[in-house]
Short mmCIF file of C-alpha atoms in Angstrom, two decimals:
data_model
loop_
_atom_site.label_atom_id
_atom_site.label_comp_id
_atom_site.label_asym_id
_atom_site.label_seq_id
_atom_site.Cartn_x
_atom_site.Cartn_y
_atom_site.Cartn_z
CA MET A 1 0.01 -0.01 0.00
CA SER A 2 1.39 3.42 -0.96
CA PRO A 3 1.80 6.10 1.73
CA SER A 4 -0.40 9.16 1.76
CA PRO A 5 1.29 12.13 3.37
CA HIS A 6 -1.26 14.16 5.41
CA ALA A 7 0.61 16.73 7.56
CA ARG A 8 3.16 19.35 6.63
CA THR A 9 6.71 18.25 7.40
CA THR A 10 10.02 19.90 8.02
CA ARG A 11 11.12 18.42 4.73
CA ASP A 12 9.01 20.94 2.69
CA TYR A 13 11.07 22.72 0.08
CA PRO A 14 9.69 25.76 -1.82
CA ILE A 15 9.12 24.99 -5.45
CA GLN A 16 10.28 28.53 -6.30
CA ARG A 17 13.64 27.85 -4.66
CA TRP A 18 14.11 24.55 -6.50
CA VAL A 19 13.13 25.82 -9.99
CA PHE A 20 14.42 29.42 -10.13
CA GLU A 21 17.41 29.13 -7.79
CA ASP A 22 18.87 25.62 -7.51
CA ALA A 23 18.08 24.33 -10.97
CA ALA A 24 18.37 27.54 -13.03
CA GLY A 25 20.77 27.05 -15.92
CA ARG A 26 21.73 23.58 -14.85
CA PHE A 27 19.61 21.26 -16.99
CA ASP A 28 19.17 20.59 -20.78
CA ILE A 29 16.31 18.16 -20.33
CA ASP A 30 13.21 19.41 -18.57
CA LEU A 31 11.02 16.62 -17.10
CA GLY A 32 10.14 18.76 -14.02
CA ASP A 33 7.76 21.50 -15.26
CA SER A 34 4.20 20.13 -15.54
CA ASN A 35 3.17 21.54 -18.87
CA MET A 36 2.80 20.35 -22.39
CA LEU A 37 5.79 20.82 -24.67
CA PRO A 38 5.92 24.62 -25.03
CA GLY A 39 4.46 26.20 -28.11
CA ARG A 40 6.19 28.81 -30.23
CA LEU A 41 5.24 32.37 -31.11
CA ASP A 42 5.61 31.67 -34.85
CA SER A 43 2.74 29.21 -34.66
CA LEU A 44 0.40 31.87 -33.65
CA LYS A 45 -1.15 34.80 -35.58
CA VAL A 46 -1.06 38.35 -34.60
CA PRO A 47 -3.59 40.58 -36.44
CA ALA A 48 -2.04 43.31 -38.51
CA GLY A 49 -2.63 46.80 -36.89
CA LEU A 50 -3.25 45.41 -33.44
CA GLU A 51 -3.63 48.34 -31.05
CA LEU A 52 -1.70 47.77 -27.86
CA ASP A 53 -4.01 49.73 -25.48
CA TYR A 54 -5.01 48.73 -21.94
CA GLY A 55 -7.57 46.23 -23.07
CA HIS A 56 -10.25 45.36 -20.63
CA ASP A 57 -10.03 44.70 -16.95
CA ARG A 58 -11.97 41.52 -17.10
CA GLY A 59 -10.25 40.38 -20.36
CA LEU A 60 -11.02 40.95 -24.12
CA GLY A 61 -14.68 40.25 -24.86
CA ALA A 62 -13.87 37.74 -27.51
CA LEU A 63 -11.62 35.80 -25.14
CA ARG A 64 -14.17 35.79 -22.37
CA GLU A 65 -16.91 34.53 -24.70
CA THR A 66 -14.56 31.73 -25.98
CA VAL A 67 -13.66 30.62 -22.38
CA ALA A 68 -17.36 30.74 -21.44
CA GLY A 69 -18.04 28.45 -24.41
CA LEU A 70 -15.60 25.90 -22.96
CA TYR A 71 -17.95 25.67 -19.97
CA GLY A 72 -21.23 26.05 -21.95
CA GLY A 73 -21.98 29.22 -19.80
CA SER A 74 -22.02 32.97 -19.96
CA ALA A 75 -19.17 35.54 -20.16
CA GLU A 76 -20.31 37.23 -16.99
CA SER A 77 -19.02 34.17 -15.20
CA VAL A 78 -15.57 34.57 -16.61
CA LEU A 79 -12.55 36.69 -15.49
CA ILE A 80 -9.33 36.51 -17.51
CA THR A 81 -6.32 36.59 -15.30
CA GLN A 82 -2.39 36.49 -15.30
CA GLY A 83 -2.28 32.68 -15.49
CA ALA A 84 -4.20 30.37 -13.17
CA GLN A 85 -1.89 31.45 -10.32
CA GLN A 86 -3.42 34.90 -10.25
CA ALA A 87 -6.89 33.47 -10.54
CA LEU A 88 -6.36 31.37 -7.44
CA TYR A 89 -4.85 34.34 -5.51
CA LEU A 90 -7.81 36.47 -6.37
CA VAL A 91 -10.27 33.92 -5.17
CA TYR A 92 -8.47 33.69 -1.85
CA ALA A 93 -8.31 37.40 -1.52
CA ALA A 94 -12.00 37.82 -2.37
CA LEU A 95 -13.46 35.13 -0.18
CA LEU A 96 -11.10 34.86 2.87
CA THR A 97 -11.05 37.18 5.96
CA PRO A 98 -8.98 36.92 9.14
CA GLY A 99 -10.32 34.00 11.16
CA SER A 100 -11.82 32.09 8.29
CA ARG A 101 -10.65 28.59 7.41
CA VAL A 102 -9.57 26.71 4.36
CA ILE A 103 -9.57 23.05 3.71
CA ALA A 104 -7.05 21.87 1.16
CA PHE A 105 -5.57 18.55 0.04
CA ARG A 106 -1.97 17.49 0.37
CA PRO A 107 0.28 16.78 -1.47
CA GLY A 108 -0.74 19.55 -3.84
CA TRP A 109 0.01 23.02 -4.98
CA GLN A 110 1.93 25.00 -2.34
CA GLN A 111 -0.09 28.21 -2.85
CA SER A 112 -3.20 26.68 -1.33
CA TRP A 113 -1.58 26.31 2.06
CA ASP A 114 0.80 29.30 1.89
CA VAL A 115 -1.41 32.18 0.78
CA PRO A 116 -4.44 31.93 3.10
CA PRO A 117 -2.39 32.46 6.27
CA GLU A 118 -1.02 35.62 4.69
CA LEU A 119 -4.66 36.68 4.67
CA GLY A 120 -5.28 35.77 8.25
CA ALA A 121 -6.95 32.50 7.46
CA ARG A 122 -6.18 29.10 8.94
CA VAL A 123 -5.56 26.08 6.68
CA ASP A 124 -6.57 22.55 7.47
CA LEU A 125 -4.57 20.11 5.35
CA VAL A 126 -6.04 16.67 4.71
CA GLY A 127 -4.60 13.83 2.74
CA PHE A 128 -5.70 11.29 0.17
CA ARG A 129 -6.90 7.74 0.83
CA PRO A 130 -4.30 4.98 0.26
CA ASP A 131 -5.39 4.73 -3.36
CA LEU A 132 -4.80 8.48 -3.72
CA SER A 133 -8.43 9.22 -4.17
CA PHE A 134 -9.76 12.37 -2.48
CA ASP A 135 -10.56 11.69 1.22
CA VAL A 136 -13.79 13.53 1.59
CA GLU A 137 -14.50 12.03 5.01
CA ALA A 138 -11.26 13.60 6.27
CA ALA A 139 -12.29 16.95 4.96
CA GLU A 140 -15.75 16.54 6.57
CA ALA A 141 -14.07 15.71 9.83
CA VAL A 142 -12.29 19.05 10.04
CA ALA A 143 -15.04 21.14 8.59
CA GLY A 144 -16.86 23.76 10.74
CA PRO A 145 -19.08 26.83 10.44
CA ASP A 146 -16.02 29.06 9.76
CA VAL A 147 -14.97 27.19 6.63
CA ARG A 148 -15.05 29.62 3.68
CA LEU A 149 -13.12 27.60 0.96
CA ILE A 150 -12.47 24.03 0.12
CA VAL A 151 -9.60 23.67 -2.51
CA ALA A 152 -9.29 20.63 -4.75
CA ASN A 153 -7.15 20.07 -7.82
CA SER A 154 -8.46 17.66 -10.34
CA PRO A 155 -6.75 16.00 -12.08
CA CYS A 156 -4.41 16.34 -9.12
CA ASN A 157 -0.94 17.77 -9.29
CA PRO A 158 1.17 15.91 -8.38
CA THR A 159 -0.68 12.49 -8.14
CA GLY A 160 -2.24 12.61 -11.60
CA ARG A 161 -5.63 11.30 -10.30
CA ARG A 162 -9.01 12.70 -11.02
CA ILE A 163 -11.55 13.25 -8.37
CA GLY A 164 -14.30 10.57 -8.50
CA GLU A 165 -17.94 11.57 -9.07
CA ASP A 166 -19.08 10.57 -5.68
CA ASP A 167 -16.16 12.34 -3.98
CA LEU A 168 -16.88 15.50 -6.01
CA ARG A 169 -20.51 15.33 -5.03
CA GLY A 170 -19.48 14.96 -1.46
CA LEU A 171 -17.23 18.11 -1.58
CA VAL A 172 -20.02 20.18 -3.34
CA ALA A 173 -22.47 19.06 -0.63
CA LEU A 174 -19.86 19.95 2.05
CA ALA A 175 -19.43 23.45 0.65
CA ALA A 176 -23.27 23.91 0.65
CA ARG A 177 -23.70 22.62 4.16
CA THR A 178 -20.93 24.90 5.65
CA GLY A 179 -21.73 28.00 3.38
CA ALA A 180 -18.21 27.60 1.90
CA HIS A 181 -17.21 27.73 -1.73
CA LEU A 182 -15.40 24.88 -3.58
CA LEU A 183 -12.44 26.02 -5.51
CA LEU A 184 -11.55 23.56 -8.31
CA ASP A 185 -8.11 23.91 -9.82
CA GLU A 186 -8.84 22.30 -13.21
CA GLU A 187 -5.58 23.13 -15.12
CA TYR A 188 -5.40 19.60 -16.58
CA ALA A 189 -9.12 19.04 -17.24
CA LEU A 190 -9.69 18.50 -20.92
CA ASP A 191 -13.46 18.93 -20.86
CA LEU A 192 -14.51 21.93 -18.88
CA SER A 193 -18.19 21.58 -19.87
CA ARG A 194 -18.33 18.84 -17.23
CA SER A 195 -16.95 21.04 -14.49
CA ALA A 196 -19.05 21.19 -11.31
CA ALA A 197 -18.73 25.04 -11.56
CA VAL A 198 -21.32 25.03 -14.45
CA GLY A 199 -24.59 26.18 -13.10
CA SER A 200 -23.42 26.28 -9.44
CA ASP A 201 -23.35 29.25 -7.10
CA ARG A 202 -20.90 27.53 -4.76
CA VAL A 203 -18.24 26.17 -7.18
CA ILE A 204 -15.42 28.16 -8.87
CA SER A 205 -13.25 26.62 -11.57
CA VAL A 206 -9.74 27.94 -12.54
CA SER A 207 -7.73 26.98 -15.54
CA SER A 208 -5.31 28.47 -18.18
CA LEU A 209 -3.33 27.97 -21.39
CA SER A 210 -0.18 26.87 -19.53
CA LYS A 211 -0.48 23.21 -18.92
CA VAL A 212 -2.50 21.28 -21.62
CA TYR A 213 -2.04 23.85 -24.41
CA GLY A 214 1.61 24.45 -23.67
CA PHE A 215 1.68 28.28 -23.62
CA PRO A 216 2.74 29.21 -20.00
CA GLY A 217 4.70 32.18 -21.40
CA LEU A 218 1.49 33.90 -22.43
CA ARG A 219 0.36 34.02 -18.79
CA VAL A 220 -3.27 33.81 -19.60
CA GLY A 221 -5.56 32.04 -17.30
CA TRP A 222 -9.18 32.48 -15.96
CA LEU A 223 -11.68 31.74 -13.38
CA TYR A 224 -15.20 30.72 -13.98
CA GLY A 225 -17.79 31.01 -11.23
CA PRO A 226 -20.70 32.88 -9.69
CA PRO A 227 -20.93 36.43 -11.10
CA ALA A 228 -20.72 37.95 -7.58
CA VAL A 229 -17.39 36.19 -6.96
CA VAL A 230 -16.10 37.23 -10.47
CA GLU A 231 -17.08 40.78 -9.67
CA SER A 232 -15.19 40.84 -6.38
CA CYS A 233 -12.10 39.17 -7.97
CA ALA A 234 -12.29 41.77 -10.94
CA ARG A 235 -12.12 44.62 -8.37
CA ARG A 236 -9.00 43.17 -6.88
CA LYS A 237 -7.37 42.44 -10.16
CA PHE A 238 -7.81 46.04 -11.23
CA LEU A 239 -6.03 47.16 -8.07
CA SER A 240 -3.10 44.95 -8.82
CA THR A 241 -2.51 44.63 -12.52
CA ILE A 242 -5.38 46.55 -14.01
CA SER A 243 -5.58 44.26 -17.05
CA ASN A 244 -3.67 41.54 -18.98
CA SER A 245 -1.55 42.25 -22.07
CA VAL A 246 -3.71 42.80 -25.11
CA LEU A 247 -1.06 41.02 -27.17
CA CYS A 248 -1.14 37.94 -24.98
CA GLU A 249 -4.99 37.77 -24.86
CA THR A 250 -5.12 38.10 -28.65
CA LEU A 251 -2.68 35.28 -29.03
CA ALA A 252 -4.80 33.30 -26.50
CA CYS A 253 -7.84 33.81 -28.75
CA ASP A 254 -5.81 32.17 -31.63
CA VAL A 255 -4.74 29.27 -29.33
CA LEU A 256 -8.32 28.49 -28.48
CA ALA A 257 -9.54 28.97 -32.03
CA HIS A 258 -7.27 25.97 -32.77
CA ARG A 259 -8.18 24.06 -29.65
CA GLU A 260 -8.76 20.69 -31.32
CA ASP A 261 -5.38 20.72 -33.06
CA HIS A 262 -3.65 21.53 -29.89
CA LEU A 263 -5.49 18.81 -28.07
CA ARG A 264 -4.64 16.36 -30.79
CA THR A 265 -0.94 17.10 -30.44
CA TYR A 266 -1.22 16.89 -26.68
CA HIS A 267 -2.81 13.45 -26.83
CA GLU A 268 -0.07 12.20 -29.36
CA VAL A 269 2.88 13.54 -27.35
CA THR A 270 1.63 12.46 -23.92
CA GLN A 271 0.71 8.87 -25.15
CA ALA A 272 4.24 8.39 -26.53
CA GLY A 273 5.90 9.81 -23.36
CA LEU A 274 3.70 7.79 -20.99
CA THR A 275 4.71 4.57 -22.77
CA LEU A 276 8.42 5.38 -22.01
CA VAL A 277 7.70 6.18 -18.39
CA ARG A 278 5.80 2.91 -17.92
CA ASP A 279 8.71 0.94 -19.41
CA PHE A 280 11.03 2.90 -17.09
CA ALA A 281 9.00 2.00 -14.04
CA ARG A 282 8.79 -1.74 -14.98
CA ARG A 283 12.67 -1.79 -15.49
CA ASN A 284 13.16 -0.21 -12.12
CA ALA A 285 10.37 -1.82 -10.14
CA ASP A 286 12.73 -2.34 -7.14
CA ALA A 287 13.19 1.43 -7.00
CA VAL A 288 9.97 3.12 -8.00
CA THR A 289 6.29 2.47 -8.13
CA LEU A 290 4.24 4.30 -10.85
CA VAL A 291 0.86 5.89 -10.07
CA GLU A 292 -0.98 5.58 -13.35
CA PRO A 293 -2.05 9.20 -14.42
CA GLU A 294 -5.50 9.96 -15.38
CA GLY A 295 -5.16 12.44 -18.31
CA THR A 296 -2.22 14.47 -17.00
CA PRO A 297 1.10 15.30 -18.91
CA PHE A 298 3.03 13.92 -15.77
CA ALA A 299 3.14 10.97 -13.48
CA TRP A 300 3.81 10.49 -9.81
CA LEU A 301 6.40 7.80 -8.85
CA TRP A 302 6.81 6.60 -5.36
CA LEU A 303 10.50 6.28 -4.48
CA THR A 304 11.18 3.06 -2.66
CA THR A 305 14.91 3.12 -2.28
CA GLY A 306 14.71 4.82 1.14
CA GLU A 307 16.38 7.94 -0.22
CA GLU A 308 14.80 11.27 0.08
CA PRO A 309 13.37 12.48 -3.34
CA LEU A 310 15.16 15.86 -3.08
CA ALA A 311 18.62 14.14 -2.75
CA MET A 312 17.91 11.84 -5.72
CA CYS A 313 16.59 14.80 -7.84
CA ARG A 314 19.66 16.87 -7.07
CA ARG A 315 21.83 14.03 -8.37
CA ALA A 316 19.69 13.89 -11.58
CA LEU A 317 20.19 17.64 -11.81
CA ASP A 318 23.82 17.13 -11.76
CA LEU A 319 23.33 15.11 -15.00
CA GLY A 320 21.34 17.87 -16.56
CA VAL A 321 17.75 16.52 -15.88
CA LEU A 322 15.15 18.56 -14.07
CA LEU A 323 12.67 16.50 -12.08
CA MET A 324 10.17 17.67 -9.38
CA PRO A 325 11.01 16.34 -5.86
CA GLY A 326 8.06 15.54 -3.78
CA GLU A 327 9.24 17.97 -1.07
CA THR A 328 8.16 20.89 -3.29
CA LEU A 329 4.69 19.57 -3.43
CA GLY A 330 4.11 18.56 0.22
CA ALA A 331 5.25 14.85 -0.08
CA SER A 332 8.46 13.30 1.17
CA ASP A 333 8.37 9.95 -0.56
CA GLY A 334 8.10 10.38 -4.33
CA PHE A 335 8.71 12.61 -7.31
CA ARG A 336 6.84 13.96 -10.32
CA ILE A 337 8.04 13.45 -13.88
CA CYS A 338 6.67 15.18 -16.97
CA PHE A 339 6.53 13.04 -20.15
CA ALA A 340 4.94 15.71 -22.42
CA ARG A 341 8.18 16.08 -24.23
CA SER A 342 9.66 14.69 -27.46
CA PRO A 343 10.19 10.94 -27.25
CA GLU A 344 13.97 11.53 -27.67
CA ALA A 345 14.06 13.84 -24.71
CA VAL A 346 12.03 11.68 -22.44
CA ALA A 347 14.09 8.55 -23.31
CA GLU A 348 17.37 10.33 -22.77
CA GLY A 349 16.19 12.04 -19.55
CA LEU A 350 14.94 8.68 -18.15
CA SER A 351 18.29 7.02 -19.04
CA ARG A 352 20.14 9.60 -16.98
CA VAL A 353 17.72 9.27 -14.09
CA GLU A 354 18.17 5.47 -14.08
CA ARG A 355 21.85 6.17 -13.53
CA VAL A 356 21.20 8.01 -10.21
CA LEU A 357 17.95 6.30 -9.09
CA ARG A 358 19.62 4.08 -6.45
CA PRO A 359 21.86 5.78 -3.83
CA SER A 360 25.54 4.67 -3.95
CA THR A 361 25.53 4.42 -0.17
CA PRO A 362 22.36 2.93 1.46
CA PRO A 363 20.50 5.76 3.33
CA THR A 364 20.23 5.52 7.03
CA GLY A 365 16.91 5.30 8.83
CA PRO A 366 13.79 3.23 8.05
CA ALA A 367 12.41 2.89 4.56
CA PRO A 368 8.99 4.24 3.79
CA VAL A 369 6.18 2.03 5.08
CA ARG A 370 4.20 0.58 2.21
#
């Protein structure tokens, strides 16, 4: 049975430090970032004579309408943001007050447990069940009348697992019962028309062009939710960034105009990469256990050698391969590997990882309980 880390540990390691300080300039193969193979500017069209004015604080009308169409809803439910990160932050800022509480799942995205305390809120972190499904019962056990936000990422970063329909209904019901909102980080969801945010006054969905589409450099994301929440977030966005880049939002319109082409490429690239990761896990079954991903461009691997993931990932970095150690995501016994890269890059990267997967000196202390 695979472990499921619940509580924050002293082994936490900021992802910002790992990516932008420790690893900067030290790798030629990126299997760490969790996005599709990055797109290129020359694949997009910029209309001649585009006027680079301030645009609109809620996002260009055409882009908001397009995003609303992904959900099958109305543009009044859409706010365009500087990536999904800003969308999440705006929701925290709009809904949380000093003394309110947040329920979040761990391992997950560091922002969900670091930002709320900055706003005076308390965070209750709950884990996953042994099969890495969302432990709704654990969330219910810590819920109280002061809960204002329940945060869930589906498909989950880093486990790669989707939230089950019964568990999703359980979280929606918990939000309704406590008067909270459910914030769904759906960066890796391919069909947003099935989002629980559609038609709900308690659920907020966040996504972007960064992960599945492979355009993180555009910094275009959005939130979709109840108009009152959108309005509150829009006020705070205006006070921070006013609006997004008109150029980036125009390019985003072009990306979504060719959505089916991008998704077709995504499926082709991820299917080829996942095959290589599966082969890698089979070859190294004494050192890693693969958690089969459910529609993500990355996979979670339990590290069973007894070595801390950060130590192993540092040695892989010495060979020019970027991985994502579990310590950056609230876990201490595994690592995330992205396979949405060219088959050549994935194969070469995995070959190098194989060379450092087992510590040359057996680590001291007990191995993870399984």
